């Protein structure tokens, strides 16, 4: 930890041909993980995560990755079954046709396939884990982490009643979460936010996430949120509407943070230049992987735009990697990196436990977590093995 950030991405080991492990087979494991409570957003209700895991079996050990796509294409156009299809039929064939492909070479190898960033990111995560484990190096050190623990917030779904929302928020604050994010949608916004602000006091770090549920015609309505001194409003308008966000930003005092819209470092640079956002939520799956996420971080840091680490209801695998990323210098706001028990009764790695409102950044080789194979097996709904041709 506390290593200087590396300016470019070197091969993790860099000593001879053995530095890059050879992948002999890829196991795609689909698991069904029940959530501790239904999670309602403006795009739907989730009661269970349908997760695609990528397990690499190499000549020098194993590697695990997690695909953050949801079962339904409601957050973005990607979804679990589609990601599995594109991984099996379009992405893996391009990699397994080669002898040894390093994690840093994946992006160029997969560039002929447009989009499908969550699918690509899942492979990159597994490749980084495999390679960094073999090299005895942590993902946090590789990415340039500067802290050993990160401040945690929690994303609170749309509740059935205001009373229920207040109880849920109070429970999270008791656990020590340092920031509350409320999911909102038209009609369940102003009064919900008012109730939480009045119930929790002026010092609570409070923000909202609309998941693209509004239009620019709602500008006057959204300006009513300004009186609540929110840290930010996340993704009020549809993904493609960068100019719309820039226009909206001029009508609000609450800073706009983009999530869905930020699909790459290049888009982040454009959005910032247009004035579409003053804060960026970084999700590695959404931008195609941890290396691109690091570039988004760098683009924002250079332009004085704070970032925070978003979440996609990840298992311990993706959570471990997100914590490594959140340890980079420009992650100055608490993220949606909550403890395992906020999502699942039983995680598939050692659980992440909140300590004084923070989670520890894993320091072990690779992602730094051990996958509990017995738990994975007990949750498995489908298993596909792809061997090199
Ligand atoms: O928009 O940030 C979002 C969960 C699934 C899909 C999109 C989002 C979210 C969350 C929860 O807000 C983040 C988390 O706790 O993992
Ligand atoms: Mg969001």
Coordinates of C-alpha atoms and ligand atoms in Angstrom, one line a residue:
X1 CA 0.0 0.0 0.0
X2 CA 1.0 3.7 -0.3
X3 CA 2.9 3.0 -3.4
X4 CA 3.1 5.8 -5.9
X5 CA 0.5 5.4 -8.7
X6 CA 2.0 3.8 -11.8
X7 CA 1.7 6.2 -14.8
X8 CA 1.0 3.4 -17.3
X9 CA -0.2 -0.2 -16.8
X10 CA 2.8 -2.5 -16.7
X11 CA 2.5 -6.2 -17.1
X12 CA 1.9 -7.3 -13.4
X13 CA 5.1 -9.3 -13.2
X14 CA 7.3 -8.5 -16.1
X15 CA 10.0 -11.2 -15.6
X16 CA 10.2 -13.5 -18.6
X17 CA 7.6 -15.6 -20.3
X18 CA 6.4 -17.2 -17.0
X19 CA 5.0 -13.8 -16.0
X20 CA 1.9 -14.3 -18.0
X21 CA 0.0 -17.5 -17.0
X22 CA -1.5 -19.7 -19.7
X23 CA -5.3 -20.2 -19.4
X24 CA -6.2 -23.8 -20.0
X25 CA -9.9 -23.7 -19.3
X26 CA -12.6 -21.2 -18.3
X27 CA -15.5 -22.2 -16.1
X28 CA -18.6 -20.0 -16.3
X29 CA -20.7 -20.4 -13.2
X30 CA -24.1 -19.0 -12.8
X31 CA -25.3 -18.6 -9.2
X32 CA -28.6 -17.3 -7.7
X33 CA -28.0 -15.3 -4.6
X34 CA -31.1 -14.2 -2.6
X35 CA -30.9 -10.6 -1.4
X36 CA -31.5 -9.9 2.4
X37 CA -34.3 -7.6 1.3
X38 CA -35.9 -6.6 -2.0
X39 CA -34.1 -3.7 -3.6
X40 CA -36.4 -1.3 -5.5
X41 CA -35.1 1.3 -7.9
X42 CA -36.9 3.4 -10.5
X43 CA -36.1 0.6 -13.0
X44 CA -37.5 -2.3 -11.0
X45 CA -37.4 -4.5 -8.0
X46 CA -34.7 -7.1 -7.3
X47 CA -35.1 -9.9 -4.8
X48 CA -32.2 -12.1 -6.0
X49 CA -29.0 -11.6 -7.9
X50 CA -28.4 -13.8 -11.0
X51 CA -24.6 -13.6 -11.1
X52 CA -22.2 -14.9 -13.7
X53 CA -18.8 -15.9 -12.3
X54 CA -15.8 -16.4 -14.4
X55 CA -13.3 -18.9 -13.1
X56 CA -9.9 -19.3 -14.9
X57 CA -7.9 -22.4 -14.6
X58 CA -4.3 -21.7 -15.7
X59 CA -0.9 -23.3 -15.7
X60 CA 0.0 -21.2 -12.7
X61 CA -3.2 -21.2 -10.5
X62 CA -6.7 -19.8 -10.8
X63 CA -8.5 -16.5 -11.1
X64 CA -12.0 -15.3 -10.4
X65 CA -14.1 -12.6 -11.9
X66 CA -17.7 -11.4 -11.5
X67 CA -20.0 -10.0 -14.1
X68 CA -22.1 -7.1 -12.7
X69 CA -24.8 -7.3 -15.3
X70 CA -28.3 -7.7 -13.9
X71 CA -30.8 -10.4 -14.8
X72 CA -32.9 -7.8 -16.7
X73 CA -31.6 -5.0 -19.0
X74 CA -33.2 -2.3 -16.8
X75 CA -30.1 -0.4 -15.6
X76 CA -28.4 -0.5 -18.9
X77 CA -28.7 -2.6 -22.1
X78 CA -26.6 -5.4 -20.7
X79 CA -28.0 -8.4 -18.8
X80 CA -26.7 -11.6 -17.4
X81 CA -27.7 -14.1 -20.1
X82 CA -26.6 -11.7 -22.9
X83 CA -23.2 -11.3 -21.1
X84 CA -22.8 -15.0 -20.9
X85 CA -23.6 -15.4 -24.6
X86 CA -21.1 -12.8 -25.7
X87 CA -18.4 -14.1 -23.4
X88 CA -18.9 -17.7 -24.8
X89 CA -19.3 -16.9 -28.4
X90 CA -17.5 -13.7 -29.1
X91 CA -15.0 -12.8 -26.4
X92 CA -13.4 -16.0 -25.1
X93 CA -12.7 -17.4 -28.7
X94 CA -10.7 -14.2 -29.4
X95 CA -8.5 -14.8 -26.3
X96 CA -8.2 -18.6 -26.2
X97 CA -7.0 -18.7 -29.8
X98 CA -3.8 -17.1 -28.5
X99 CA -1.2 -18.7 -26.4
X100 CA -0.7 -16.4 -23.5
X101 CA -2.7 -13.2 -23.2
X102 CA -1.8 -10.8 -20.3
X103 CA -4.6 -8.8 -18.5
X104 CA -3.3 -5.6 -20.0
X105 CA -3.6 -7.0 -23.5
X106 CA -7.2 -8.0 -23.2
X107 CA -8.7 -4.7 -24.1
X108 CA -7.0 -4.6 -27.5
X109 CA -7.8 -8.3 -28.1
X110 CA -11.5 -7.6 -27.4
X111 CA -11.7 -4.2 -29.1
X112 CA -13.3 -5.7 -32.3
X113 CA -16.4 -6.5 -30.2
X114 CA -18.3 -3.3 -29.7
X115 CA -19.8 -2.5 -26.3
X116 CA -20.6 -5.4 -23.9
X117 CA -18.5 -3.6 -21.3
X118 CA -19.8 -5.6 -18.3
X119 CA -18.9 -8.9 -20.1
X120 CA -15.4 -7.6 -20.9
X121 CA -14.9 -6.3 -17.4
X122 CA -15.7 -9.7 -15.9
X123 CA -13.0 -11.4 -18.0
X124 CA -10.5 -8.6 -17.2
X125 CA -11.2 -9.1 -13.5
X126 CA -10.5 -12.8 -13.7
X127 CA -7.4 -12.3 -15.8
X128 CA -6.1 -9.7 -13.3
X129 CA -6.7 -12.0 -10.4
X130 CA -5.0 -14.9 -12.1
X131 CA -2.0 -12.8 -13.1
X132 CA -1.5 -10.9 -9.9
X133 CA -1.9 -14.0 -7.8
X134 CA 0.8 -15.6 -9.8
X135 CA 3.0 -12.5 -9.3
X136 CA 2.2 -12.3 -5.6
X137 CA 0.8 -8.8 -5.9
X138 CA -2.4 -7.2 -4.8
X139 CA -4.9 -5.5 -7.2
X140 CA -4.8 -2.4 -4.9
X141 CA -1.0 -2.1 -5.2
X142 CA -1.2 -2.7 -9.0
X143 CA -3.9 0.1 -9.4
X144 CA -2.0 2.5 -7.3
X145 CA -3.9 2.5 -4.0
X146 CA -3.1 5.2 -1.5
X147 CA -5.2 4.0 1.5
X148 CA -5.8 0.8 3.4
X149 CA -9.5 1.3 4.2
X150 CA -12.3 3.2 2.5
X151 CA -15.3 5.2 3.8
X152 CA -18.6 3.4 3.1
X153 CA -22.0 4.6 2.2
X154 CA -25.2 2.7 1.5
X155 CA -27.7 2.8 -1.3
X156 CA -31.3 2.6 0.1
X157 CA -34.0 1.3 -2.2
X158 CA -37.4 3.0 -2.7
X159 CA -39.5 2.0 0.4
X160 CA -43.2 1.3 0.5
X161 CA -43.8 4.1 3.0
X162 CA -41.9 7.1 4.4
X163 CA -42.0 5.5 7.9
X164 CA -40.3 2.3 6.6
X165 CA -37.7 4.4 4.8
X166 CA -36.8 6.3 8.0
X167 CA -36.5 3.0 9.9
X168 CA -34.2 1.5 7.3
X169 CA -32.0 4.6 7.2
X170 CA -31.8 4.7 11.0
X171 CA -30.7 1.1 11.0
X172 CA -27.9 1.8 8.5
X173 CA -26.7 4.8 10.5
X174 CA -26.6 2.7 13.7
X175 CA -24.3 0.3 11.8
X176 CA -22.0 3.2 11.1
X177 CA -22.5 4.0 7.4
X178 CA -21.0 7.4 6.6
X179 CA -23.3 8.4 3.8
X180 CA -26.9 7.6 2.8
X181 CA -28.0 7.5 -0.8
X182 CA -31.8 7.4 -1.5
X183 CA -33.2 5.9 -4.6
X184 CA -35.9 8.2 -6.0
X185 CA -38.4 8.3 -8.8
X186 CA -41.1 10.9 -9.8
X187 CA -43.6 11.1 -7.0
X188 CA -41.4 9.5 -4.4
X189 CA -38.7 12.1 -4.2
X190 CA -39.1 15.6 -2.6
X191 CA -41.2 14.5 0.5
X192 CA -39.1 11.4 1.0
X193 CA -35.9 13.4 1.0
X194 CA -37.4 16.1 3.3
X195 CA -38.4 13.4 5.8
X196 CA -34.9 11.9 5.9
X197 CA -33.2 15.3 6.1
X198 CA -35.5 16.4 8.9
X199 CA -35.2 13.0 10.7
X200 CA -31.4 12.7 10.5
X201 CA -30.2 16.3 10.8
X202 CA -28.2 18.7 8.7
X203 CA -24.8 16.9 9.1
X204 CA -25.8 13.7 7.4
X205 CA -24.1 13.2 4.0
X206 CA -27.2 12.6 1.9
X207 CA -27.6 12.1 -1.8
X208 CA -30.1 10.7 -4.3
X209 CA -30.1 8.4 -7.3
X210 CA -32.8 8.6 -10.0
X211 CA -31.5 6.0 -12.4
X212 CA -32.5 8.1 -15.4
X213 CA -36.2 8.4 -14.3
X214 CA -36.7 12.1 -15.1
X215 CA -36.7 14.4 -18.2
X216 CA -35.5 17.9 -18.7
X217 CA -39.1 19.1 -18.3
X218 CA -38.7 18.1 -14.6
X219 CA -36.0 20.7 -14.0
X220 CA -38.2 23.0 -11.8
X221 CA -39.4 19.9 -9.8
X222 CA -35.8 18.7 -9.3
X223 CA -34.7 22.2 -8.2
X224 CA -37.0 21.6 -5.2
X225 CA -34.3 19.2 -3.9
X226 CA -31.8 22.1 -3.7
X227 CA -33.1 23.1 -0.2
X228 CA -31.9 19.8 1.3
X229 CA -28.2 20.4 0.8
X230 CA -27.6 17.1 -0.9
X231 CA -24.1 15.9 -1.8
X232 CA -25.3 15.2 -5.3
X233 CA -28.1 14.0 -7.5
X234 CA -27.1 10.9 -9.5
X235 CA -28.2 10.3 -13.1
X236 CA -31.5 12.3 -13.2
X237 CA -31.8 11.9 -17.1
X238 CA -31.4 9.1 -19.6
X239 CA -27.9 7.7 -20.3
X240 CA -27.5 9.4 -23.7
X241 CA -28.5 12.9 -22.6
X242 CA -25.2 14.6 -21.8
X243 CA -26.4 18.0 -23.1
X244 CA -29.6 17.6 -21.2
X245 CA -27.6 17.1 -18.0
X246 CA -25.5 20.2 -18.8
X247 CA -28.7 22.2 -19.2
X248 CA -30.1 20.8 -16.0
X249 CA -26.9 21.5 -14.1
X250 CA -27.4 25.2 -14.8
X251 CA -30.8 25.1 -13.1
X252 CA -29.8 23.3 -9.9
X253 CA -27.4 24.1 -7.1
X254 CA -27.2 20.4 -6.2
X255 CA -24.2 19.0 -8.1
X256 CA -25.0 16.4 -10.8
X257 CA -23.2 13.1 -10.6
X258 CA -23.3 10.8 -13.6
X259 CA -23.5 7.0 -13.4
X260 CA -25.1 5.3 -16.5
X261 CA -23.9 8.0 -18.9
X262 CA -20.2 7.5 -18.1
X263 CA -19.2 4.5 -20.3
X264 CA -15.5 5.4 -20.8
X265 CA -12.8 7.8 -19.9
X266 CA -13.4 9.6 -23.2
X267 CA -17.0 10.1 -22.3
X268 CA -16.1 11.3 -18.8
X269 CA -13.8 13.9 -20.3
X270 CA -16.6 15.1 -22.7
X271 CA -19.2 15.2 -19.9
X272 CA -17.0 17.3 -17.7
X273 CA -16.0 19.6 -20.5
X274 CA -19.7 20.1 -21.4
X275 CA -20.6 20.8 -17.7
X276 CA -22.9 17.8 -17.6
X277 CA -21.5 16.7 -14.2
X278 CA -19.4 17.9 -11.3
X279 CA -18.9 14.4 -9.7
X280 CA -18.5 11.0 -11.3
X281 CA -19.7 7.6 -10.0
X282 CA -17.1 5.0 -11.2
X283 CA -18.3 1.4 -11.8
X284 CA -15.6 -0.8 -13.5
X285 CA -18.3 -3.0 -15.1
X286 CA -20.0 -0.1 -16.7
X287 CA -16.7 1.2 -18.3
X288 CA -15.3 -2.2 -19.4
X289 CA -13.0 -3.0 -16.6
X290 CA -10.6 -1.9 -13.9
X291 CA -8.0 -0.5 -16.2
X292 CA -10.5 1.8 -17.9
X293 CA -12.0 2.7 -14.5
X294 CA -8.5 3.8 -13.5
X295 CA -8.4 6.0 -16.6
X296 CA -11.8 7.5 -15.7
X297 CA -10.3 8.3 -12.3
X298 CA -7.3 9.9 -13.9
X299 CA -9.4 12.0 -16.2
X300 CA -11.5 13.3 -13.3
X301 CA -8.5 13.9 -11.0
X302 CA -6.8 16.0 -13.7
X303 CA -9.9 18.1 -14.0
X304 CA -10.6 18.5 -10.3
X305 CA -13.8 16.3 -10.4
X306 CA -14.2 14.1 -7.3
X307 CA -15.2 10.5 -7.8
X308 CA -16.7 7.7 -5.8
X309 CA -17.0 4.0 -6.3
X310 CA -20.5 2.8 -7.3
X311 CA -21.8 -0.7 -6.8
X312 CA -23.9 -3.3 -8.6
X313 CA -24.9 -5.5 -5.6
X314 CA -21.6 -7.4 -6.1
X315 CA -20.6 -10.6 -4.3
X316 CA -17.3 -10.6 -2.3
X317 CA -15.4 -11.1 -5.5
X318 CA -16.4 -7.8 -7.2
X319 CA -16.5 -6.1 -3.8
X320 CA -12.9 -6.9 -3.2
X321 CA -11.9 -5.4 -6.5
X322 CA -14.0 -2.3 -6.0
X323 CA -12.4 -1.7 -2.7
X324 CA -9.0 -1.8 -4.4
X325 CA -10.2 0.8 -6.9
X326 CA -11.8 3.0 -4.2
X327 CA -8.4 3.3 -2.5
X328 CA -7.1 5.5 -5.3
X329 CA -6.4 9.1 -4.5
X330 CA -9.4 10.9 -6.2
X331 CA -12.0 8.7 -4.5
X332 CA -12.8 11.4 -2.0
X333 CA -16.5 10.7 -1.4
X334 CA -17.9 7.6 0.4
X335 CA -19.0 4.9 -2.1
X336 CA -21.7 2.3 -2.5
X337 CA -19.2 -0.2 -1.2
X338 CA -21.3 -1.6 1.6
X339 CA -20.7 -4.6 3.9
X340 CA -21.6 -8.1 2.7
X341 CA -24.5 -8.3 5.1
X342 CA -26.2 -5.3 3.5
X343 CA -26.8 -7.6 0.5
X344 CA -26.5 -11.3 1.4
X345 CA -27.0 -13.6 4.3
X346 CA -24.1 -15.6 3.1
X347 CA -21.3 -14.3 0.8
X348 CA -19.3 -16.5 -1.5
X349 CA -16.0 -15.1 -0.1
X350 CA -15.1 -14.2 3.5
X351 CA -17.6 -11.5 4.3
X352 CA -16.7 -7.8 4.2
X353 CA -17.5 -6.4 7.6
X354 CA -18.0 -2.7 8.4
X355 CA -15.5 -1.3 11.0
X356 CA -16.2 2.2 12.1
X357 CA -18.0 3.0 8.8
X358 CA -15.2 1.7 6.7
X359 CA -14.1 -1.5 4.8
X360 CA -10.6 -2.7 4.7
X361 CA -8.9 -2.9 1.3
X362 CA -7.7 -6.4 0.6
X363 CA -3.9 -6.8 0.6
X364 CA -3.5 -10.4 -0.5
X365 CA -2.4 -11.4 -4.0
X366 CA -4.8 -10.7 -6.8
X367 CA -8.3 -9.7 -5.6
X368 CA -7.2 -10.8 -2.1
X369 CA -10.2 -13.0 -1.3
X370 CA -10.7 -16.7 -1.3
X371 CA -13.8 -18.0 -3.0
X372 CA -15.8 -20.5 -0.8
X373 CA -16.4 -23.2 -3.4
X374 CA -18.9 -25.0 -1.3
X375 CA -21.1 -22.0 -1.1
X376 CA -20.7 -21.3 -4.8
X377 CA -21.7 -24.9 -5.5
X378 CA -24.8 -24.7 -3.3
X379 CA -26.0 -21.6 -5.2
X380 CA -25.1 -22.8 -8.8
X381 CA -27.8 -22.8 -11.4
X382 CA -25.6 -23.5 -14.4
X383 CA -22.0 -24.5 -15.1
X384 CA -20.3 -24.3 -18.5
X385 CA -16.6 -25.2 -19.1
X386 CA -14.8 -23.9 -22.1
X387 CA -11.4 -25.4 -23.0
X388 CA -8.8 -23.8 -25.2
X389 CA -9.2 -25.2 -28.8
Ligands
LIG1 O1 -27.6 3.0 -9.9 O2 -26.0 2.8 -8.5 C1 -27.0 2.3 -9.1 C2 -27.6 -1.2 -7.8 C3 -27.8 -1.9 -9.0 C4 -27.8 -1.2 -10.2 C5 -27.6 0.2 -10.2 C6 -27.3 0.9 -9.0 C7 -27.4 0.1 -7.8 C8 -27.2 0.7 -6.5 C9 -26.7 -0.1 -5.4 O3 -27.5 1.9 -6.3 C10 -25.2 -0.1 -5.3 C11 -24.7 -1.2 -4.3 O4 -24.9 -1.1 -3.1 O5 -24.0 -2.1 -4.8
LIG2 MG1 -26.6 4.9 -9.9

